[in-house]
XYZ file of C-alpha atoms in Angstrom:
485
model
C 12.998 -32.632 16.208
C 8.564 -32.323 17.496
C 6.800 -33.859 15.556
C 3.760 -32.327 16.864
C 4.843 -28.787 14.257
C 1.175 -28.851 12.112
C 1.979 -28.202 8.619
C 0.196 -27.549 6.100
C 0.385 -28.465 1.977
C 0.975 -25.216 0.983
C 3.537 -24.873 3.456
C 5.484 -28.250 2.829
C 5.198 -27.169 -1.102
C 7.157 -23.930 -0.317
C 10.964 -23.086 -1.344
C 13.136 -20.636 -1.423
C 16.659 -20.134 -2.720
C 19.676 -19.623 -0.252
C 23.832 -19.871 -0.634
C 24.087 -23.396 -2.279
C 27.491 -23.655 -3.990
C 30.966 -21.758 -4.268
C 30.061 -19.839 -7.233
C 27.165 -17.551 -5.063
C 30.050 -16.376 -3.181
C 31.108 -14.533 -6.537
C 28.327 -13.616 -8.167
C 27.273 -16.373 -9.626
C 24.294 -18.891 -9.912
C 24.932 -22.773 -8.579
C 24.032 -25.147 -11.914
C 20.946 -27.124 -12.362
C 23.045 -29.942 -13.583
C 26.775 -31.462 -13.880
C 28.715 -30.831 -16.353
C 31.839 -29.663 -16.085
C 33.576 -27.010 -18.640
C 36.618 -25.557 -16.502
C 38.228 -26.386 -12.844
C 39.791 -23.522 -10.917
C 41.062 -23.812 -7.204
C 37.432 -21.873 -6.155
C 35.975 -25.489 -8.366
C 33.992 -26.735 -10.870
C 32.386 -24.924 -13.283
C 29.723 -24.891 -16.131
C 27.465 -22.914 -18.112
C 23.701 -22.820 -18.173
C 21.949 -19.892 -19.838
C 24.850 -18.517 -21.614
C 26.729 -18.081 -17.891
C 28.996 -19.179 -15.410
C 27.538 -21.522 -12.814
C 28.290 -23.224 -9.788
C 28.855 -26.932 -9.931
C 28.079 -28.064 -6.198
C 29.779 -31.443 -4.871
C 28.063 -33.917 -4.339
C 25.607 -33.151 -0.815
C 25.765 -35.861 2.382
C 22.863 -36.502 3.773
C 22.330 -36.765 7.742
C 19.372 -36.880 8.741
C 18.481 -41.334 7.006
C 19.949 -42.078 10.358
C 16.771 -40.834 11.575
C 14.083 -41.926 10.063
C 13.377 -38.668 8.048
C 14.736 -38.708 4.124
C 16.820 -36.200 2.220
C 15.304 -32.883 0.514
C 15.564 -32.637 -3.230
C 17.818 -29.543 -3.009
C 20.088 -27.839 -0.681
C 18.290 -24.936 -1.599
C 15.673 -25.747 0.479
C 13.856 -23.559 2.928
C 14.738 -24.121 6.203
C 11.684 -24.364 8.572
C 13.606 -25.698 11.226
C 17.250 -25.939 12.788
C 18.168 -28.016 16.049
C 21.197 -30.102 16.937
C 21.060 -32.524 14.285
C 21.404 -29.525 11.235
C 18.454 -27.878 9.291
C 15.025 -29.117 8.197
C 13.110 -28.755 5.207
C 9.471 -29.402 3.690
C 9.178 -31.973 0.733
C 5.403 -33.355 0.005
C 4.365 -32.954 3.547
C 6.663 -34.093 5.202
C 10.254 -33.326 6.880
C 13.240 -34.295 4.885
C 17.077 -33.142 5.917
C 18.793 -30.300 4.091
C 21.301 -31.789 2.788
C 25.190 -30.506 4.100
C 28.573 -30.614 2.558
C 31.573 -28.471 0.980
C 30.345 -25.338 -0.591
C 32.644 -25.986 -3.553
C 36.542 -25.655 -3.963
C 38.579 -23.520 -1.012
C 37.533 -21.128 0.688
C 40.682 -19.142 0.233
C 40.846 -18.256 -3.487
C 39.000 -16.427 -6.400
C 37.008 -13.149 -5.582
C 35.209 -11.432 -7.999
C 35.690 -7.980 -5.898
C 36.717 -5.233 -8.030
C 40.621 -4.989 -7.728
C 41.419 -1.654 -7.256
C 44.703 -2.742 -9.793
C 45.130 -1.225 -12.849
C 46.187 -2.406 -15.757
C 47.556 -1.023 -18.967
C 47.721 -2.275 -22.772
C 51.464 -0.907 -23.659
C 51.749 -2.225 -27.669
C 49.516 -5.491 -28.831
C 46.497 -6.123 -26.565
C 46.613 -9.415 -27.874
C 50.561 -10.519 -27.243
C 51.291 -11.752 -23.763
C 48.045 -12.611 -22.371
C 45.030 -15.853 -21.547
C 41.801 -15.436 -23.546
C 38.824 -15.844 -22.529
C 36.302 -18.179 -23.554
C 32.685 -16.573 -23.781
C 30.628 -18.895 -21.890
C 27.626 -18.881 -24.010
C 29.463 -20.211 -27.023
C 30.043 -23.225 -25.340
C 26.680 -23.601 -24.828
C 25.676 -23.239 -28.263
C 28.092 -25.576 -28.994
C 26.785 -28.012 -26.721
C 23.291 -27.768 -27.687
C 24.812 -28.539 -31.722
C 26.654 -31.600 -30.245
C 23.585 -32.608 -28.848
C 22.232 -32.806 -32.812
C 25.013 -34.759 -33.640
C 25.911 -38.242 -34.319
C 29.516 -38.577 -36.479
C 31.931 -38.922 -33.421
C 34.616 -37.266 -35.929
C 32.123 -34.258 -36.628
C 31.534 -33.992 -32.164
C 35.317 -34.683 -31.798
C 35.493 -30.939 -33.681
C 32.906 -29.202 -32.681
C 34.532 -29.884 -28.807
C 37.506 -27.865 -29.935
C 35.706 -25.488 -31.028
C 34.928 -24.997 -27.161
C 38.184 -24.612 -26.203
C 39.153 -21.378 -28.530
C 37.968 -17.505 -27.979
C 35.425 -15.414 -30.301
C 33.671 -12.091 -29.477
C 31.015 -11.386 -27.331
C 28.922 -9.688 -28.908
C 26.950 -6.379 -27.155
C 24.244 -6.025 -29.415
C 21.522 -4.300 -27.940
C 21.102 -3.183 -24.036
C 19.027 -5.693 -22.883
C 22.005 -8.002 -24.028
C 24.731 -5.867 -22.522
C 23.311 -5.363 -19.968
C 22.957 -9.462 -19.291
C 27.113 -10.433 -20.548
C 29.096 -7.479 -19.631
C 29.416 -7.518 -16.046
C 29.425 -11.240 -16.173
C 31.673 -12.103 -18.661
C 34.905 -9.500 -16.893
C 33.481 -11.246 -13.343
C 34.345 -14.254 -15.158
C 37.526 -13.014 -16.680
C 38.894 -11.318 -13.522
C 38.013 -14.447 -11.310
C 40.259 -16.704 -13.858
C 43.217 -14.788 -14.079
C 42.652 -14.834 -9.336
C 42.888 -18.624 -10.366
C 45.344 -19.179 -12.849
C 47.208 -15.587 -12.385
C 47.370 -15.199 -15.727
C 46.453 -12.070 -17.379
C 42.628 -12.806 -18.928
C 41.857 -10.750 -22.551
C 38.476 -10.416 -23.003
C 36.956 -9.558 -26.925
C 33.283 -7.544 -26.434
C 31.427 -6.236 -29.450
C 30.371 -2.684 -29.215
C 27.297 -2.682 -31.785
C 23.453 -1.105 -31.245
C 24.757 2.357 -33.390
C 20.971 4.740 -34.160
C 20.272 3.128 -37.414
C 22.144 -0.115 -37.078
C 24.194 -1.607 -40.447
C 21.856 0.776 -42.538
C 22.731 -0.505 -45.985
C 21.233 -4.787 -45.136
C 18.183 -5.305 -43.455
C 19.253 -8.964 -41.810
C 21.313 -6.682 -39.080
C 18.926 -3.749 -38.191
C 19.309 -3.028 -34.546
C 16.655 -1.729 -32.324
C 17.371 2.125 -32.021
C 16.411 4.517 -35.022
C 18.781 7.166 -36.256
C 17.323 9.865 -34.022
C 17.995 12.103 -31.973
C 15.986 10.783 -29.774
C 17.067 6.673 -30.191
C 21.357 9.254 -29.953
C 20.656 10.036 -26.455
C 19.908 5.843 -25.782
C 22.744 5.090 -27.539
C 24.653 7.399 -25.402
C 23.195 6.616 -22.289
C 21.946 3.820 -22.084
C 24.656 2.011 -23.702
C 27.673 3.527 -23.998
C 27.699 5.022 -20.306
C 26.553 1.699 -18.407
C 29.505 0.350 -20.993
C 32.322 3.770 -19.265
C 31.128 2.303 -15.766
C 31.839 -1.605 -16.206
C 35.023 -1.157 -17.753
C 36.114 1.491 -14.825
C 35.028 -0.873 -12.452
C 36.915 -3.722 -13.768
C 39.809 -2.091 -14.640
C 42.090 -5.318 -13.891
C 42.266 -7.204 -16.841
C 42.504 -6.181 -20.757
C 40.071 -5.598 -22.719
C 39.175 -5.504 -26.425
C 36.657 -3.722 -28.309
C 35.744 -4.347 -31.454
C 33.624 -0.826 -32.843
C 30.275 -0.914 -34.884
C 31.021 -3.015 -37.645
C 29.433 -2.224 -41.046
C 28.947 1.488 -40.022
C 31.796 3.539 -40.906
C 32.647 1.997 -43.975
C 29.167 2.721 -45.413
C 29.309 6.318 -44.928
C 32.437 5.242 -47.029
C 30.901 3.792 -50.305
C 26.906 4.677 -49.408
C 25.870 7.569 -48.530
C 24.469 8.476 -52.019
C 22.915 4.777 -52.478
C 21.451 4.460 -50.142
C 19.057 7.009 -48.521
C 19.024 5.457 -45.258
C 22.933 5.595 -44.700
C 22.098 9.724 -44.883
C 19.343 9.545 -42.339
C 22.146 8.155 -39.918
C 25.379 9.735 -41.123
C 24.797 12.137 -38.158
C 23.654 9.643 -35.595
C 27.091 7.311 -36.435
C 29.759 10.523 -36.704
C 28.084 11.179 -33.133
C 27.983 7.818 -31.620
C 31.771 7.101 -32.471
C 32.861 10.199 -31.109
C 30.933 10.059 -28.400
C 32.429 6.611 -27.293
C 36.023 7.383 -28.335
C 36.301 10.724 -25.993
C 34.769 7.867 -23.222
C 35.742 4.939 -23.799
C 40.110 5.578 -25.423
C 40.608 7.061 -22.532
C 40.406 3.710 -19.867
C 44.550 2.286 -20.310
C 43.297 -0.975 -19.675
C 40.495 -0.765 -23.022
C 41.944 -0.591 -26.573
C 39.620 -0.294 -29.726
C 39.568 -1.054 -33.441
C 36.889 1.058 -35.313
C 35.940 -1.457 -38.316
C 36.588 -0.990 -41.686
C 34.959 -3.651 -43.722
C 36.699 -5.732 -45.823
C 38.460 -6.006 -49.142
C 35.716 -6.394 -51.770
C 34.064 -2.911 -49.890
C 36.585 -0.887 -49.697
C 39.698 -2.074 -51.506
C 39.820 -0.553 -54.584
C 42.234 2.409 -54.553
C 39.183 4.585 -54.295
C 37.593 3.658 -51.966
C 40.689 3.333 -49.630
C 42.272 7.070 -50.026
C 38.188 8.035 -48.748
C 38.005 6.274 -45.813
C 41.384 7.464 -44.650
C 39.262 11.289 -45.265
C 36.959 9.448 -42.674
C 38.792 7.273 -40.451
C 41.001 10.275 -39.813
C 37.729 13.011 -38.893
C 36.090 10.253 -36.189
C 39.215 9.936 -34.798
C 40.084 13.164 -34.495
C 36.879 13.486 -33.185
C 37.325 11.737 -30.308
C 39.400 13.030 -28.866
C 41.195 12.893 -26.332
C 39.659 9.291 -26.555
C 42.742 6.792 -28.293
C 41.706 4.819 -31.084
C 44.609 1.504 -31.363
C 43.649 0.435 -34.476
C 41.188 -1.420 -37.302
C 38.898 -4.158 -37.471
C 38.993 -6.114 -41.402
C 36.289 -9.140 -42.572
C 33.900 -9.026 -39.589
C 31.351 -11.126 -39.960
C 32.278 -12.008 -44.220
C 33.940 -14.429 -45.530
C 37.285 -13.253 -47.809
C 40.085 -15.393 -47.213
C 43.233 -14.370 -45.628
C 45.134 -15.139 -49.267
C 44.245 -15.818 -52.509
C 46.910 -16.199 -54.442
C 43.976 -17.676 -57.510
C 42.681 -13.503 -58.006
C 45.014 -10.545 -58.966
C 43.135 -7.146 -60.761
C 41.291 -8.026 -63.034
C 37.625 -7.804 -64.843
C 37.530 -11.372 -61.757
C 37.349 -8.925 -58.923
C 35.899 -6.106 -60.597
C 39.794 -4.574 -60.965
C 39.716 -4.617 -57.276
C 43.748 -4.337 -57.164
C 43.141 -5.652 -52.974
C 41.292 -9.048 -53.250
C 42.472 -11.021 -50.300
C 42.476 -9.548 -46.989
C 46.771 -9.788 -46.588
C 46.664 -7.417 -49.673
C 44.123 -5.722 -48.239
C 45.613 -4.905 -44.989
C 49.030 -3.969 -46.941
C 47.445 -1.568 -48.733
C 44.952 0.597 -46.829
C 47.728 0.527 -44.044
C 49.615 2.928 -45.894
C 46.440 4.792 -47.091
C 45.758 5.670 -43.636
C 49.546 6.282 -42.194
C 49.124 8.940 -44.970
C 46.063 10.673 -43.769
C 47.363 11.087 -40.198
C 46.222 8.200 -38.836
C 49.078 7.652 -36.197
C 48.192 4.681 -34.577
C 47.236 1.736 -37.467
C 47.040 -2.127 -36.281
C 44.826 -4.609 -37.195
C 42.600 -7.369 -36.039
C 41.474 -9.656 -38.622
C 38.064 -11.926 -38.694
C 39.467 -15.741 -39.525
C 36.709 -17.214 -37.920
C 34.963 -18.195 -41.792
C 37.725 -17.447 -43.526
C 39.570 -20.604 -43.831
C 37.695 -22.035 -46.887
C 37.361 -19.918 -50.311
C 33.591 -20.664 -50.482
C 31.574 -21.117 -52.956
C 29.846 -17.079 -53.585
C 30.176 -16.123 -57.329
C 30.733 -12.725 -56.713
C 32.840 -11.539 -54.130
C 30.357 -9.339 -52.264
C 28.364 -11.828 -50.960
C 28.034 -11.978 -47.567
C 24.913 -14.331 -45.926
C 25.814 -17.304 -44.751
C 27.874 -18.194 -47.733
C 27.689 -22.526 -47.991
C 31.579 -23.847 -48.774
C 32.055 -22.185 -45.294
C 35.105 -23.438 -43.465
C 36.856 -22.045 -40.306
C 40.203 -20.427 -40.983
C 43.042 -18.983 -38.137
C 43.091 -19.572 -34.835
C 43.501 -17.366 -32.895
C 46.478 -15.847 -32.584
C 48.694 -12.665 -31.465
C 51.193 -11.157 -33.778
C 50.019 -14.264 -35.969
C 52.281 -13.111 -39.616
C 56.345 -12.760 -40.138
C 57.193 -9.568 -41.565
C 53.397 -7.359 -40.931
C 54.166 -5.975 -37.403
C 51.068 -3.865 -37.609
C 48.679 -6.915 -37.531
C 47.769 -7.712 -33.906
C 46.074 -10.489 -34.003
C 43.837 -13.785 -35.466
C 40.540 -13.816 -33.704
C 37.573 -14.949 -34.214
C 34.867 -12.078 -33.766
C 31.953 -13.522 -35.650
C 30.926 -17.368 -34.208
C 30.642 -19.527 -35.926
C 27.504 -21.446 -36.707
C 24.904 -17.817 -35.560
C 23.171 -16.736 -38.464
C 23.514 -13.819 -40.862
C 20.277 -13.547 -41.592
C 17.167 -15.652 -42.024
C 16.196 -16.926 -45.673
C 12.545 -16.164 -45.212
C 12.003 -13.879 -47.826
C 8.138 -13.340 -45.491
C 9.920 -11.972 -42.791
C 10.114 -8.596 -41.495
C 14.258 -8.140 -41.489
C 14.633 -10.571 -44.907
C 17.404 -8.936 -47.303
C 18.061 -10.342 -50.686
C 21.613 -11.521 -50.050
C 20.231 -14.437 -47.780
C 18.504 -15.771 -50.534
C 20.966 -16.039 -53.593
C 21.727 -18.947 -54.713
C 25.306 -19.679 -52.479
C 23.258 -18.258 -49.224
C 22.732 -21.579 -47.141
C 19.175 -22.435 -46.873
C 16.692 -22.199 -44.472
C 18.645 -20.491 -42.266
C 17.303 -18.546 -39.171
C 17.361 -15.327 -38.385
C 20.813 -13.281 -38.113
C 22.521 -13.905 -34.922
C 20.358 -17.492 -34.265
C 21.956 -20.849 -33.718
C 22.046 -21.930 -37.607
C 23.602 -26.078 -37.242
C 23.732 -27.144 -40.580
C 26.552 -24.252 -41.404
C 28.709 -24.412 -38.215
C 29.035 -28.419 -39.366
C 29.563 -27.035 -42.654
C 32.388 -24.809 -41.449
C 34.262 -27.726 -38.576
C 34.212 -29.598 -42.085
C 36.245 -27.976 -43.545
C 38.353 -26.083 -41.474
C 41.543 -24.625 -42.051
C 43.806 -25.841 -40.720
C 42.027 -28.402 -39.739
C 40.932 -28.848 -35.975
């Protein structure tokens, strides 16, 4: 090496990234840390910034024997190459750029989209491995960092091993999370040889969540935002799903939207204003996404204390039958209940009477038993259910079953499982759709998105904005887990 080459201080501080670990050739970044979350044939994986990243093997340094230090990173910009290796510059001096294994074999794992077409036949949750949401793993790691109780930490660690849904709740989040997780599922499939099911929540309708304030969306109930919903959201989702077609995907479609059309059109002006966009949005997405053979869609039907009454279920049958037919030739597999709610699967302490406002379906099991018959009577051909069991393991402290915001007494419920109840062939799965620990809404009365329900007596306080991490609620949920963690 020629020591006479002049170096400026500015040049010595320059650095640009180049491929430094196995993950970059698979379309993922390299980790800055070294905590291993998952290992496959490609190498060791971590989670940073809500995404999978590759952990490079410890590099070797060859320049020390020549009297020069090693560069601090194998990403360092190459300033000079000779027979010894590649040289960089740090702190105004030459340094050797470390070399070493790029992590794992070079013959496995490739996230180049496969031409293989997966076709769902029957229950999409059956006979597959569930994808682990890397963003939630990172959230739980952050929660663990705030804990000192070893038994609680052990419970939290177990939470990282269960699958939950990935919410595409804004156009930006969809762009960030959809393709990267489809790639993650395909890479996991190529490493394990198993079919990997990923569950996404489609959640960005114009005028979203018209009867609540805490979870209002970015798109308003107008023609311009409906056009954006179609072109910038649904069409992009369609494109990615068509590209990554070798693995099964479940879509949980627009929680709360159609249930609001059943009960709140007359009482809530915002819901009346949103009706057109809810109907057109559903018709469009069913036509676009319901024809993909590797995709199964479930429309949201609220919960037992929303549509459980006889008249509500009868009206719901008509509304949902109309919506599904409007999306032809697209198909809908079924429906999802109790999303982001707390209603127990079974509650033998409740029956039709004054305490339940004469609701004949005071728990989710009785609700699905009843509404499955109503929907079939309404002419709906495919009537199957996914029940959200993420937060209904313990009966919460709410004084009215309509309470929905950050309820105290929460406990994580039944683990994600296909065909979990004998004799209920129409129940495809228990699954964690709402991730435990993510807030339902802020308790700050001065906040623009404050909803009165989040200030009620049985709502845990202080609570952050919807979707933000709520440590106290998470800790209570894992303490009260049923079955125990």
